[in-house]
Structure formats: C-alpha cells, structure tokens
Amino acid sequence: MSLFHRLPPVFRALGAQALAFAGLVALARLGLRFPPMVWLLAQATGAVFLSRFAALPFRWLLIQAALPFLVWAAWGLGLPAWIYLALFLVLAAVFGGGLLTRVPLYHASRDAWKKLEDLVPDRPGVRFVDLGCGFGGPVAHLAKARPDATFVGVEASPFTWLVAWLRCLPWRNARIRLGSLWRTDLAAFDVAYAFLSPVPMPALGAKARREMRPGTRLISHSFEIPGETPLRVIPVKGREGARLMVWDF
Ligand SMILES: C[S@@+](CC[C@H](N)C(=O)[O-])C[C@H]1O[C@@H](n2cnc3c(N)ncnc32)[C@H](O)[C@@H]1O
C-alpha cells in the first residue's frame, strides 16, 4: 500500500479535490473559458475520478461530487470569512480527536453502562480506563456505582473532554484526561474499556498485548480485535449488533 493510500480518508479526499483544482487552474491558464457551472462539473468529475484512485469508499465519492457545488453555494451567501474558521474550530473541538483515528463520537447505552458495572472486578482499589470516553457517561455511571474503585477517562477532543470533565466533577474517584489513548499506558489499569471503530482495533489489540498485565481485562464495545476470540460476548441495548466483548489476560 502506498504512503498516499495509508493517509486518513479526509486527507485523500482533500488531495483529490486539490489535484482536480490544480488541473482546472492549468486549463484556465491556457486560456480556456467556460461558464461557472461547467467548471464546477469539471471539478466534481475530476475529484470523483481521482478519489477512485485514492481507494475512497462510495459514500466519499458522493461527498466529493457535491463538495464543489456546496462551496459555490456557500460562497454565494456572502458570509464573513470568520464564520468558516469558527465552524471549523467548533467541529474540531467536538470531533477532532477521532478524525485521524477515524473514530466518531457516539455513546454506549445505559444498558451497556449497567453491564460494564458487572465486568469491573469486585475488589477495592480496581483501576478502570475508558479509552476515548466521549461525554463521560460510562465513567460517571461507574464512579457513582463503585466508590471503592478509580475510573479514568481519556478523550482527545477538547470540547468533548470538557463536557466529560464537568460531568464527572461530582465523583472524587473519576478523572478525565485530555489526550490520546495511544499515549495512555495500559499497565496502570486493571480494566481497559474502548468503544471506538473497526479501524484502530488491530493497533488497540497490539497495544493491550504489549502493556496489559496478567490478570487484567480488556473490554471492547461492538468492535472486534481481528484474530482474538473474546472470552465472553454480552449483548447490550443500542445499535444492531451492539455487544461487549471481554478478553482476560
Ligand atoms: C464512540 S465514542 C465512545 C464514548 C464512550 N467511551 C462510550 O462508550 O459511550 C469514541 C470517543 O473516542 C474519542 N477518541 C477517538 N480517538 C481517540 C484517541 N486517539 N484518543 C482519545 N480519544 C479518542 C472520540 O473523540 C470519541 O469521543
């Protein structure tokens, strides 16, 4: 796989748009003149064509086709430039943490929180980490249910982290850290829980095998670690196929 193909889809998509745009600028410099709609169509067609080379999935091709027209429409609104910067910053604050690792923000159900409670070993001083804790629902619930254990959430998106931090303030045994799960040493925990996406699971499995101590537990919500059969699979309410997978080291 080339270096380009290993880039996250968002960068491949931007690369395809930029290349298509560069091609059109070259044509304009040669003196070609067309109505704006033709330029937009050419930009969309070029970007979709290049996106196929960039191995982007079908839904990205639809986004690539629509993007030039949406940009044109937004331009026509005459909005001040700072609005785009502000929107970008808000989106980055909420979703930025998962952009590169391709992990969106969504939440485990209350049923999953309850079932997680049963998976925290019943001895005082247990340390639990939620890798990518979102708005902190599981950490807050568990910290309230188990005052004898410590619950840590790690979250990479600043706004999401702030919500989780505020939500967990009432619980002295809950801590929410702003940072990357990849920089969190799992050796410090008895239970590591993650609800991410299929993309980081091979790397998470390798990290857990490297760092987790014997007698500790890894729980993944809904996403498998390729090649690792879970010890237990517990269905939970939520999207279709929602389940907790448990591996004991
Ligand atoms: C699907 S949500 C899960 C929320 C929560 N753990 C739950 O079970 O309800 C995944 C979260 O992981 C965060 N995330 C993604 N990549 C991360 C990373 N490398 N380090 C820390 N957090 C990350 C995202 O910002 C998102 O809030």
PDB file of C-alpha atoms and ligand atoms in Angstrom:
ATOM      1  CA  MET A   1       0.000   0.000   0.000  1.00  0.00           C
ATOM      2  CA  SER A   2       1.442   3.421  -0.969  1.00  0.00           C
ATOM      3  CA  LEU A   3       2.018   6.168   1.578  1.00  0.00           C
ATOM      4  CA  PHE A   4      -0.863   8.124  -0.003  1.00  0.00           C
ATOM      5  CA  HIS A   5      -3.274   5.211   0.443  1.00  0.00           C
ATOM      6  CA  ARG A   6      -2.347   4.978   4.117  1.00  0.00           C
ATOM      7  CA  LEU A   7      -3.476   8.583   4.751  1.00  0.00           C
ATOM      8  CA  PRO A   8      -6.832   9.023   6.546  1.00  0.00           C
ATOM      9  CA  PRO A   9      -9.708   9.357   4.001  1.00  0.00           C
ATOM     10  CA  VAL A  10     -10.236  13.043   4.799  1.00  0.00           C
ATOM     11  CA  PHE A  11      -6.700  13.877   3.566  1.00  0.00           C
ATOM     12  CA  ARG A  12      -7.053  11.663   0.478  1.00  0.00           C
ATOM     13  CA  ALA A  13     -10.350  13.420  -0.309  1.00  0.00           C
ATOM     14  CA  LEU A  14      -8.768  16.879   0.098  1.00  0.00           C
ATOM     15  CA  GLY A  15      -5.802  15.739  -2.023  1.00  0.00           C
ATOM     16  CA  ALA A  16      -8.172  14.642  -4.823  1.00  0.00           C
ATOM     17  CA  GLN A  17     -10.026  17.994  -4.724  1.00  0.00           C
ATOM     18  CA  ALA A  18      -6.726  19.905  -4.725  1.00  0.00           C
ATOM     19  CA  LEU A  19      -5.342  17.934  -7.691  1.00  0.00           C
ATOM     20  CA  ALA A  20      -8.565  18.393  -9.669  1.00  0.00           C
ATOM     21  CA  PHE A  21      -8.465  22.119  -8.879  1.00  0.00           C
ATOM     22  CA  ALA A  22      -4.801  22.362  -9.955  1.00  0.00           C
ATOM     23  CA  GLY A  23      -5.771  20.729 -13.282  1.00  0.00           C
ATOM     24  CA  LEU A  24      -8.512  23.310 -13.829  1.00  0.00           C
ATOM     25  CA  VAL A  25      -6.187  26.200 -12.940  1.00  0.00           C
ATOM     26  CA  ALA A  26      -3.747  24.860 -15.560  1.00  0.00           C
ATOM     27  CA  LEU A  27      -6.560  24.786 -18.161  1.00  0.00           C
ATOM     28  CA  ALA A  28      -7.622  28.350 -17.250  1.00  0.00           C
ATOM     29  CA  ARG A  29      -4.015  29.498 -17.684  1.00  0.00           C
ATOM     30  CA  LEU A  30      -4.058  28.007 -21.172  1.00  0.00           C
ATOM     31  CA  GLY A  31      -6.857  30.492 -21.893  1.00  0.00           C
ATOM     32  CA  LEU A  32      -9.886  28.163 -21.744  1.00  0.00           C
ATOM     33  CA  ARG A  33     -13.069  29.963 -20.694  1.00  0.00           C
ATOM     34  CA  PHE A  34     -16.299  28.209 -19.595  1.00  0.00           C
ATOM     35  CA  PRO A  35     -19.425  29.189 -17.622  1.00  0.00           C
ATOM     36  CA  PRO A  36     -19.068  28.594 -13.827  1.00  0.00           C
ATOM     37  CA  MET A  37     -21.373  25.514 -13.912  1.00  0.00           C
ATOM     38  CA  VAL A  38     -19.032  23.784 -16.369  1.00  0.00           C
ATOM     39  CA  TRP A  39     -16.031  24.493 -14.107  1.00  0.00           C
ATOM     40  CA  LEU A  40     -17.949  23.110 -11.148  1.00  0.00           C
ATOM     41  CA  LEU A  41     -18.916  19.977 -13.069  1.00  0.00           C
ATOM     42  CA  ALA A  42     -15.311  19.532 -14.196  1.00  0.00           C
ATOM     43  CA  GLN A  43     -14.053  19.976 -10.616  1.00  0.00           C
ATOM     44  CA  ALA A  44     -16.591  17.431  -9.282  1.00  0.00           C
ATOM     45  CA  THR A  45     -15.846  14.912 -12.065  1.00  0.00           C
ATOM     46  CA  GLY A  46     -12.081  15.280 -11.634  1.00  0.00           C
ATOM     47  CA  ALA A  47     -12.298  14.911  -7.864  1.00  0.00           C
ATOM     48  CA  VAL A  48     -14.522  11.800  -8.091  1.00  0.00           C
ATOM     49  CA  PHE A  49     -12.208  10.260 -10.703  1.00  0.00           C
ATOM     50  CA  LEU A  50      -9.107  10.881  -8.550  1.00  0.00           C
ATOM     51  CA  SER A  51     -10.935   9.686  -5.419  1.00  0.00           C
ATOM     52  CA  ARG A  52     -11.445   6.301  -7.060  1.00  0.00           C
ATOM     53  CA  PHE A  53      -7.670   6.064  -7.500  1.00  0.00           C
ATOM     54  CA  ALA A  54      -7.327   7.061  -3.858  1.00  0.00           C
ATOM     55  CA  ALA A  55      -9.491   3.999  -2.967  1.00  0.00           C
ATOM     56  CA  LEU A  56     -12.119   6.108  -1.206  1.00  0.00           C
ATOM     57  CA  PRO A  57     -15.387   4.279  -0.424  1.00  0.00           C
ATOM     58  CA  PHE A  58     -18.578   5.084  -2.346  1.00  0.00           C
ATOM     59  CA  ARG A  59     -20.020   7.487   0.239  1.00  0.00           C
ATOM     60  CA  TRP A  60     -16.883   9.617  -0.103  1.00  0.00           C
ATOM     61  CA  LEU A  61     -17.414   9.797  -3.883  1.00  0.00           C
ATOM     62  CA  LEU A  62     -20.864  11.306  -3.243  1.00  0.00           C
ATOM     63  CA  ILE A  63     -19.340  13.867  -0.877  1.00  0.00           C
ATOM     64  CA  GLN A  64     -16.603  14.639  -3.414  1.00  0.00           C
ATOM     65  CA  ALA A  65     -19.198  15.188  -6.168  1.00  0.00           C
ATOM     66  CA  ALA A  66     -21.321  17.505  -4.024  1.00  0.00           C
ATOM     67  CA  LEU A  67     -18.492  19.489  -2.433  1.00  0.00           C
ATOM     68  CA  PRO A  68     -17.687  21.944  -5.305  1.00  0.00           C
ATOM     69  CA  PHE A  69     -21.386  22.852  -5.645  1.00  0.00           C
ATOM     70  CA  LEU A  70     -21.769  23.315  -1.880  1.00  0.00           C
ATOM     71  CA  VAL A  71     -18.676  25.516  -1.745  1.00  0.00           C
ATOM     72  CA  TRP A  72     -20.057  27.577  -4.626  1.00  0.00           C
ATOM     73  CA  ALA A  73     -23.452  27.915  -2.888  1.00  0.00           C
ATOM     74  CA  ALA A  74     -21.816  28.909   0.416  1.00  0.00           C
ATOM     75  CA  TRP A  75     -19.677  31.470  -1.393  1.00  0.00           C
ATOM     76  CA  GLY A  76     -22.844  32.986  -2.853  1.00  0.00           C
ATOM     77  CA  LEU A  77     -24.216  33.572   0.667  1.00  0.00           C
ATOM     78  CA  GLY A  78     -21.532  36.188   1.216  1.00  0.00           C
ATOM     79  CA  LEU A  79     -20.866  35.067   4.805  1.00  0.00           C
ATOM     80  CA  PRO A  80     -17.945  36.726   6.566  1.00  0.00           C
ATOM     81  CA  ALA A  81     -14.789  34.594   6.419  1.00  0.00           C
ATOM     82  CA  TRP A  82     -14.513  34.226  10.217  1.00  0.00           C
ATOM     83  CA  ILE A  83     -17.685  32.095  10.272  1.00  0.00           C
ATOM     84  CA  TYR A  84     -15.881  29.333   8.379  1.00  0.00           C
ATOM     85  CA  LEU A  85     -12.966  29.454  10.810  1.00  0.00           C
ATOM     86  CA  ALA A  86     -15.357  29.409  13.789  1.00  0.00           C
ATOM     87  CA  LEU A  87     -17.289  26.421  12.365  1.00  0.00           C
ATOM     88  CA  PHE A  88     -14.039  24.596  11.705  1.00  0.00           C
ATOM     89  CA  LEU A  89     -12.833  25.209  15.276  1.00  0.00           C
ATOM     90  CA  VAL A  90     -16.160  24.057  16.796  1.00  0.00           C
ATOM     91  CA  LEU A  91     -16.167  20.871  14.709  1.00  0.00           C
ATOM     92  CA  ALA A  92     -12.501  20.215  15.551  1.00  0.00           C
ATOM     93  CA  ALA A  93     -13.226  20.707  19.269  1.00  0.00           C
ATOM     94  CA  VAL A  94     -16.064  18.166  19.217  1.00  0.00           C
ATOM     95  CA  PHE A  95     -14.876  15.624  16.647  1.00  0.00           C
ATOM     96  CA  GLY A  96     -11.172  16.403  16.083  1.00  0.00           C
ATOM     97  CA  GLY A  97      -9.881  13.699  18.426  1.00  0.00           C
ATOM     98  CA  GLY A  98     -11.284  10.926  16.313  1.00  0.00           C
ATOM     99  CA  LEU A  99     -10.624  12.443  12.906  1.00  0.00           C
ATOM    100  CA  LEU A 100      -7.229  10.896  12.292  1.00  0.00           C
ATOM    101  CA  THR A 101      -8.016   7.628  14.074  1.00  0.00           C
ATOM    102  CA  ARG A 102     -11.411   7.533  12.281  1.00  0.00           C
ATOM    103  CA  VAL A 103     -13.419   7.146  15.469  1.00  0.00           C
ATOM    104  CA  PRO A 104     -16.690   9.116  15.514  1.00  0.00           C
ATOM    105  CA  LEU A 105     -18.482  10.354  18.616  1.00  0.00           C
ATOM    106  CA  TYR A 106     -21.368   8.138  19.684  1.00  0.00           C
ATOM    107  CA  HIS A 107     -22.406   6.753  23.026  1.00  0.00           C
ATOM    108  CA  ALA A 108     -22.876   3.438  24.785  1.00  0.00           C
ATOM    109  CA  SER A 109     -26.418   2.878  26.082  1.00  0.00           C
ATOM    110  CA  ARG A 110     -27.360   2.906  29.769  1.00  0.00           C
ATOM    111  CA  ASP A 111     -27.783  -0.850  29.449  1.00  0.00           C
ATOM    112  CA  ALA A 112     -24.116  -1.079  28.392  1.00  0.00           C
ATOM    113  CA  TRP A 113     -23.115   1.052  31.424  1.00  0.00           C
ATOM    114  CA  LYS A 114     -25.012  -1.372  33.726  1.00  0.00           C
ATOM    115  CA  LYS A 115     -23.379  -4.401  32.129  1.00  0.00           C
ATOM    116  CA  LEU A 116     -19.953  -2.776  32.371  1.00  0.00           C
ATOM    117  CA  GLU A 117     -20.577  -2.486  36.115  1.00  0.00           C
ATOM    118  CA  ASP A 118     -20.722  -6.305  36.327  1.00  0.00           C
ATOM    119  CA  LEU A 119     -17.418  -6.548  34.464  1.00  0.00           C
ATOM    120  CA  VAL A 120     -15.458  -4.428  36.953  1.00  0.00           C
ATOM    121  CA  PRO A 121     -13.834  -6.924  39.361  1.00  0.00           C
ATOM    122  CA  ASP A 122     -15.418  -6.885  42.787  1.00  0.00           C
ATOM    123  CA  ARG A 123     -12.383  -5.827  44.854  1.00  0.00           C
ATOM    124  CA  PRO A 124     -11.466  -2.404  46.254  1.00  0.00           C
ATOM    125  CA  GLY A 125      -8.864  -0.235  44.511  1.00  0.00           C
ATOM    126  CA  VAL A 126      -9.577  -1.525  40.990  1.00  0.00           C
ATOM    127  CA  ARG A 127      -8.451   0.918  38.255  1.00  0.00           C
ATOM    128  CA  PHE A 128     -10.590   1.246  35.109  1.00  0.00           C
ATOM    129  CA  VAL A 129      -9.887   3.316  31.994  1.00  0.00           C
ATOM    130  CA  ASP A 130     -12.305   4.346  29.222  1.00  0.00           C
ATOM    131  CA  LEU A 131     -10.132   4.878  26.121  1.00  0.00           C
ATOM    132  CA  GLY A 132     -11.954   7.622  24.206  1.00  0.00           C
ATOM    133  CA  CYS A 133     -14.502   8.450  26.901  1.00  0.00           C
ATOM    134  CA  GLY A 134     -16.738  10.766  24.817  1.00  0.00           C
ATOM    135  CA  PHE A 135     -19.062  12.775  27.077  1.00  0.00           C
ATOM    136  CA  GLY A 136     -18.079  10.563  30.038  1.00  0.00           C
ATOM    137  CA  GLY A 137     -21.320   8.589  30.503  1.00  0.00           C
ATOM    138  CA  PRO A 138     -19.713   5.230  31.383  1.00  0.00           C
ATOM    139  CA  VAL A 139     -17.067   6.815  33.683  1.00  0.00           C
ATOM    140  CA  ALA A 140     -19.634   8.894  35.608  1.00  0.00           C
ATOM    141  CA  HIS A 141     -22.013   5.937  35.980  1.00  0.00           C
ATOM    142  CA  LEU A 142     -19.302   3.527  37.152  1.00  0.00           C
ATOM    143  CA  ALA A 143     -17.712   6.061  39.511  1.00  0.00           C
ATOM    144  CA  LYS A 144     -21.083   6.525  41.211  1.00  0.00           C
ATOM    145  CA  ALA A 145     -21.790   2.780  41.355  1.00  0.00           C
ATOM    146  CA  ARG A 146     -18.327   1.800  42.622  1.00  0.00           C
ATOM    147  CA  PRO A 147     -16.940   4.383  45.073  1.00  0.00           C
ATOM    148  CA  ASP A 148     -14.198   1.882  46.052  1.00  0.00           C
ATOM    149  CA  ALA A 149     -12.629   1.880  42.554  1.00  0.00           C
ATOM    150  CA  THR A 150     -10.967   4.541  40.370  1.00  0.00           C
ATOM    151  CA  PHE A 151     -12.296   5.428  36.916  1.00  0.00           C
ATOM    152  CA  VAL A 152     -10.250   7.319  34.339  1.00  0.00           C
ATOM    153  CA  GLY A 153     -11.499   8.640  31.002  1.00  0.00           C
ATOM    154  CA  VAL A 154      -9.139   9.694  28.216  1.00  0.00           C
ATOM    155  CA  GLU A 155     -10.542  11.937  25.488  1.00  0.00           C
ATOM    156  CA  ALA A 156      -8.773  13.655  22.598  1.00  0.00           C
ATOM    157  CA  SER A 157     -11.425  16.198  21.506  1.00  0.00           C
ATOM    158  CA  PRO A 158     -11.242  19.347  23.683  1.00  0.00           C
ATOM    159  CA  PHE A 159     -14.958  20.200  23.860  1.00  0.00           C
ATOM    160  CA  THR A 160     -15.960  16.565  24.416  1.00  0.00           C
ATOM    161  CA  TRP A 161     -13.295  16.304  27.121  1.00  0.00           C
ATOM    162  CA  LEU A 162     -14.686  19.449  28.818  1.00  0.00           C
ATOM    163  CA  VAL A 163     -18.222  18.009  28.915  1.00  0.00           C
ATOM    164  CA  ALA A 164     -16.919  14.719  30.367  1.00  0.00           C
ATOM    165  CA  TRP A 165     -14.751  16.588  32.886  1.00  0.00           C
ATOM    166  CA  LEU A 166     -17.712  18.686  34.113  1.00  0.00           C
ATOM    167  CA  ARG A 167     -19.977  15.631  34.208  1.00  0.00           C
ATOM    168  CA  CYS A 168     -17.502  13.679  36.344  1.00  0.00           C
ATOM    169  CA  LEU A 169     -16.656  16.573  38.728  1.00  0.00           C
ATOM    170  CA  PRO A 170     -19.020  15.282  41.464  1.00  0.00           C
ATOM    171  CA  TRP A 171     -17.164  11.952  41.675  1.00  0.00           C
ATOM    172  CA  ARG A 172     -13.858  12.033  43.550  1.00  0.00           C
ATOM    173  CA  ASN A 173     -12.939   8.625  42.141  1.00  0.00           C
ATOM    174  CA  ALA A 174     -13.365   9.778  38.496  1.00  0.00           C
ATOM    175  CA  ARG A 175     -10.695  11.533  36.453  1.00  0.00           C
ATOM    176  CA  ILE A 176     -10.989  12.775  32.883  1.00  0.00           C
ATOM    177  CA  ARG A 177      -7.762  13.419  30.977  1.00  0.00           C
ATOM    178  CA  LEU A 178      -7.387  15.376  27.765  1.00  0.00           C
ATOM    179  CA  GLY A 179      -5.068  13.416  25.494  1.00  0.00           C
ATOM    180  CA  SER A 180      -4.591  10.479  23.210  1.00  0.00           C
ATOM    181  CA  LEU A 181      -5.460   6.938  24.178  1.00  0.00           C
ATOM    182  CA  TRP A 182      -2.296   5.889  22.353  1.00  0.00           C
ATOM    183  CA  ARG A 183      -0.240   7.754  24.965  1.00  0.00           C
ATOM    184  CA  THR A 184      -2.048   6.070  27.866  1.00  0.00           C
ATOM    185  CA  ASP A 185      -0.051   3.275  29.486  1.00  0.00           C
ATOM    186  CA  LEU A 186      -2.468   0.387  29.984  1.00  0.00           C
ATOM    187  CA  ALA A 187      -0.123  -1.207  32.551  1.00  0.00           C
ATOM    188  CA  ALA A 188      -1.614   1.212  35.094  1.00  0.00           C
ATOM    189  CA  PHE A 189      -5.114  -0.310  34.824  1.00  0.00           C
ATOM    190  CA  ASP A 190      -6.980  -3.480  35.789  1.00  0.00           C
ATOM    191  CA  VAL A 191      -9.725  -2.946  33.214  1.00  0.00           C
ATOM    192  CA  ALA A 192      -9.448  -1.088  29.891  1.00  0.00           C
ATOM    193  CA  TYR A 193     -12.657  -0.339  28.000  1.00  0.00           C
ATOM    194  CA  ALA A 194     -12.979   1.101  24.490  1.00  0.00           C
ATOM    195  CA  PHE A 195     -15.847   1.926  22.136  1.00  0.00           C
ATOM    196  CA  LEU A 196     -14.038   3.075  19.015  1.00  0.00           C
ATOM    197  CA  SER A 197     -14.448   1.823  15.406  1.00  0.00           C
ATOM    198  CA  PRO A 198     -13.093  -1.095  13.366  1.00  0.00           C
ATOM    199  CA  VAL A 199     -10.115   0.991  12.161  1.00  0.00           C
ATOM    200  CA  PRO A 200      -7.989   1.222  15.347  1.00  0.00           C
ATOM    201  CA  MET A 201      -8.837  -2.270  16.689  1.00  0.00           C
ATOM    202  CA  PRO A 202      -5.733  -4.118  15.362  1.00  0.00           C
ATOM    203  CA  ALA A 203      -3.498  -1.417  16.899  1.00  0.00           C
ATOM    204  CA  LEU A 204      -5.500  -1.449  20.157  1.00  0.00           C
ATOM    205  CA  GLY A 205      -5.154  -5.246  20.346  1.00  0.00           C
ATOM    206  CA  ALA A 206      -1.368  -4.972  19.866  1.00  0.00           C
ATOM    207  CA  LYS A 207      -1.136  -2.198  22.484  1.00  0.00           C
ATOM    208  CA  ALA A 208      -3.140  -4.245  25.001  1.00  0.00           C
ATOM    209  CA  ARG A 209      -0.967  -7.336  24.414  1.00  0.00           C
ATOM    210  CA  ARG A 210       2.168  -5.206  24.945  1.00  0.00           C
ATOM    211  CA  GLU A 211       1.061  -3.282  28.011  1.00  0.00           C
ATOM    212  CA  MET A 212      -1.665  -5.063  29.957  1.00  0.00           C
ATOM    213  CA  ARG A 213      -0.569  -7.091  32.965  1.00  0.00           C
ATOM    214  CA  PRO A 214      -1.613 -10.714  33.653  1.00  0.00           C
ATOM    215  CA  GLY A 215      -4.954 -10.862  35.434  1.00  0.00           C
ATOM    216  CA  THR A 216      -6.263  -7.672  33.772  1.00  0.00           C
ATOM    217  CA  ARG A 217      -9.208  -7.253  31.394  1.00  0.00           C
ATOM    218  CA  LEU A 218      -9.891  -5.565  28.062  1.00  0.00           C
ATOM    219  CA  ILE A 219     -13.464  -4.774  27.017  1.00  0.00           C
ATOM    220  CA  SER A 220     -14.438  -3.572  23.551  1.00  0.00           C
ATOM    221  CA  HIS A 221     -17.899  -2.248  22.776  1.00  0.00           C
ATOM    222  CA  SER A 222     -19.059  -3.711  19.450  1.00  0.00           C
ATOM    223  CA  PHE A 223     -15.724  -3.835  17.602  1.00  0.00           C
ATOM    224  CA  GLU A 224     -13.660  -6.996  17.388  1.00  0.00           C
ATOM    225  CA  ILE A 225      -9.926  -7.365  17.660  1.00  0.00           C
ATOM    226  CA  PRO A 226      -9.050  -9.288  14.482  1.00  0.00           C
ATOM    227  CA  GLY A 227      -7.818 -12.791  15.261  1.00  0.00           C
ATOM    228  CA  GLU A 228      -8.615 -12.610  19.003  1.00  0.00           C
ATOM    229  CA  THR A 229     -11.607 -14.627  20.170  1.00  0.00           C
ATOM    230  CA  PRO A 230     -13.253 -12.919  23.151  1.00  0.00           C
ATOM    231  CA  LEU A 231     -13.736 -14.869  26.347  1.00  0.00           C
ATOM    232  CA  ARG A 232     -17.285 -13.529  26.695  1.00  0.00           C
ATOM    233  CA  VAL A 233     -19.702 -11.671  24.454  1.00  0.00           C
ATOM    234  CA  ILE A 234     -22.505  -9.770  26.182  1.00  0.00           C
ATOM    235  CA  PRO A 235     -25.290  -8.271  24.042  1.00  0.00           C
ATOM    236  CA  VAL A 236     -26.296  -4.749  25.065  1.00  0.00           C
ATOM    237  CA  LYS A 237     -29.080  -2.401  24.006  1.00  0.00           C
ATOM    238  CA  GLY A 238     -28.190   0.116  21.325  1.00  0.00           C
ATOM    239  CA  ARG A 239     -27.495  -0.210  17.635  1.00  0.00           C
ATOM    240  CA  GLU A 240     -27.969  -3.557  15.939  1.00  0.00           C
ATOM    241  CA  GLY A 241     -25.205  -5.944  16.997  1.00  0.00           C
ATOM    242  CA  ALA A 242     -24.192  -3.828  19.999  1.00  0.00           C
ATOM    243  CA  ARG A 243     -22.240  -6.020  22.425  1.00  0.00           C
ATOM    244  CA  LEU A 244     -19.446  -6.022  24.956  1.00  0.00           C
ATOM    245  CA  MET A 245     -16.518  -8.289  24.121  1.00  0.00           C
ATOM    246  CA  VAL A 246     -14.289  -9.321  27.011  1.00  0.00           C
ATOM    247  CA  TRP A 247     -10.682 -10.549  26.903  1.00  0.00           C
ATOM    248  CA  ASP A 248      -8.888 -11.588  30.085  1.00  0.00           C
ATOM    249  CA  PHE A 249      -5.081 -11.523  30.010  1.00  0.00           C
TER     250      PHE A 249
HETATM  251  C1  LIG B   1     -17.621   6.140  20.158  1.00  0.00           C
HETATM  252  S1  LIG B   1     -17.103   7.363  21.306  1.00  0.00           S
HETATM  253  C2  LIG B   1     -17.224   6.401  22.794  1.00  0.00           C
HETATM  254  C3  LIG B   1     -17.671   7.189  24.001  1.00  0.00           C
HETATM  255  C4  LIG B   1     -17.707   6.401  25.308  1.00  0.00           C
HETATM  256  N1  LIG B   1     -16.498   5.652  25.525  1.00  0.00           N
HETATM  257  C5  LIG B   1     -18.885   5.468  25.386  1.00  0.00           C
HETATM  258  O1  LIG B   1     -18.671   4.251  25.468  1.00  0.00           O
HETATM  259  O2  LIG B   1     -20.037   5.941  25.391  1.00  0.00           O
HETATM  260  C6  LIG B   1     -15.351   7.389  20.961  1.00  0.00           C
HETATM  261  C7  LIG B   1     -14.615   8.584  21.502  1.00  0.00           C
HETATM  262  O3  LIG B   1     -13.218   8.338  21.355  1.00  0.00           O
HETATM  263  C8  LIG B   1     -12.581   9.580  21.114  1.00  0.00           C
HETATM  264  N2  LIG B   1     -11.278   9.293  20.501  1.00  0.00           N
HETATM  265  C9  LIG B   1     -11.035   8.892  19.232  1.00  0.00           C
HETATM  266  N3  LIG B   1      -9.725   8.711  19.040  1.00  0.00           N
HETATM  267  C10 LIG B   1      -9.123   8.993  20.224  1.00  0.00           C
HETATM  268  C11 LIG B   1      -7.782   8.982  20.662  1.00  0.00           C
HETATM  269  N4  LIG B   1      -6.775   8.642  19.847  1.00  0.00           N
HETATM  270  N5  LIG B   1      -7.518   9.304  21.950  1.00  0.00           N
HETATM  271  C12 LIG B   1      -8.533   9.650  22.799  1.00  0.00           C
HETATM  272  N6  LIG B   1      -9.818   9.697  22.425  1.00  0.00           N
HETATM  273  C13 LIG B   1     -10.111   9.365  21.161  1.00  0.00           C
HETATM  274  C14 LIG B   1     -13.543  10.309  20.203  1.00  0.00           C
HETATM  275  O4  LIG B   1     -13.299  11.711  20.246  1.00  0.00           O
HETATM  276  C15 LIG B   1     -14.891   9.907  20.808  1.00  0.00           C
HETATM  277  O5  LIG B   1     -15.286  10.843  21.785  1.00  0.00           O
END
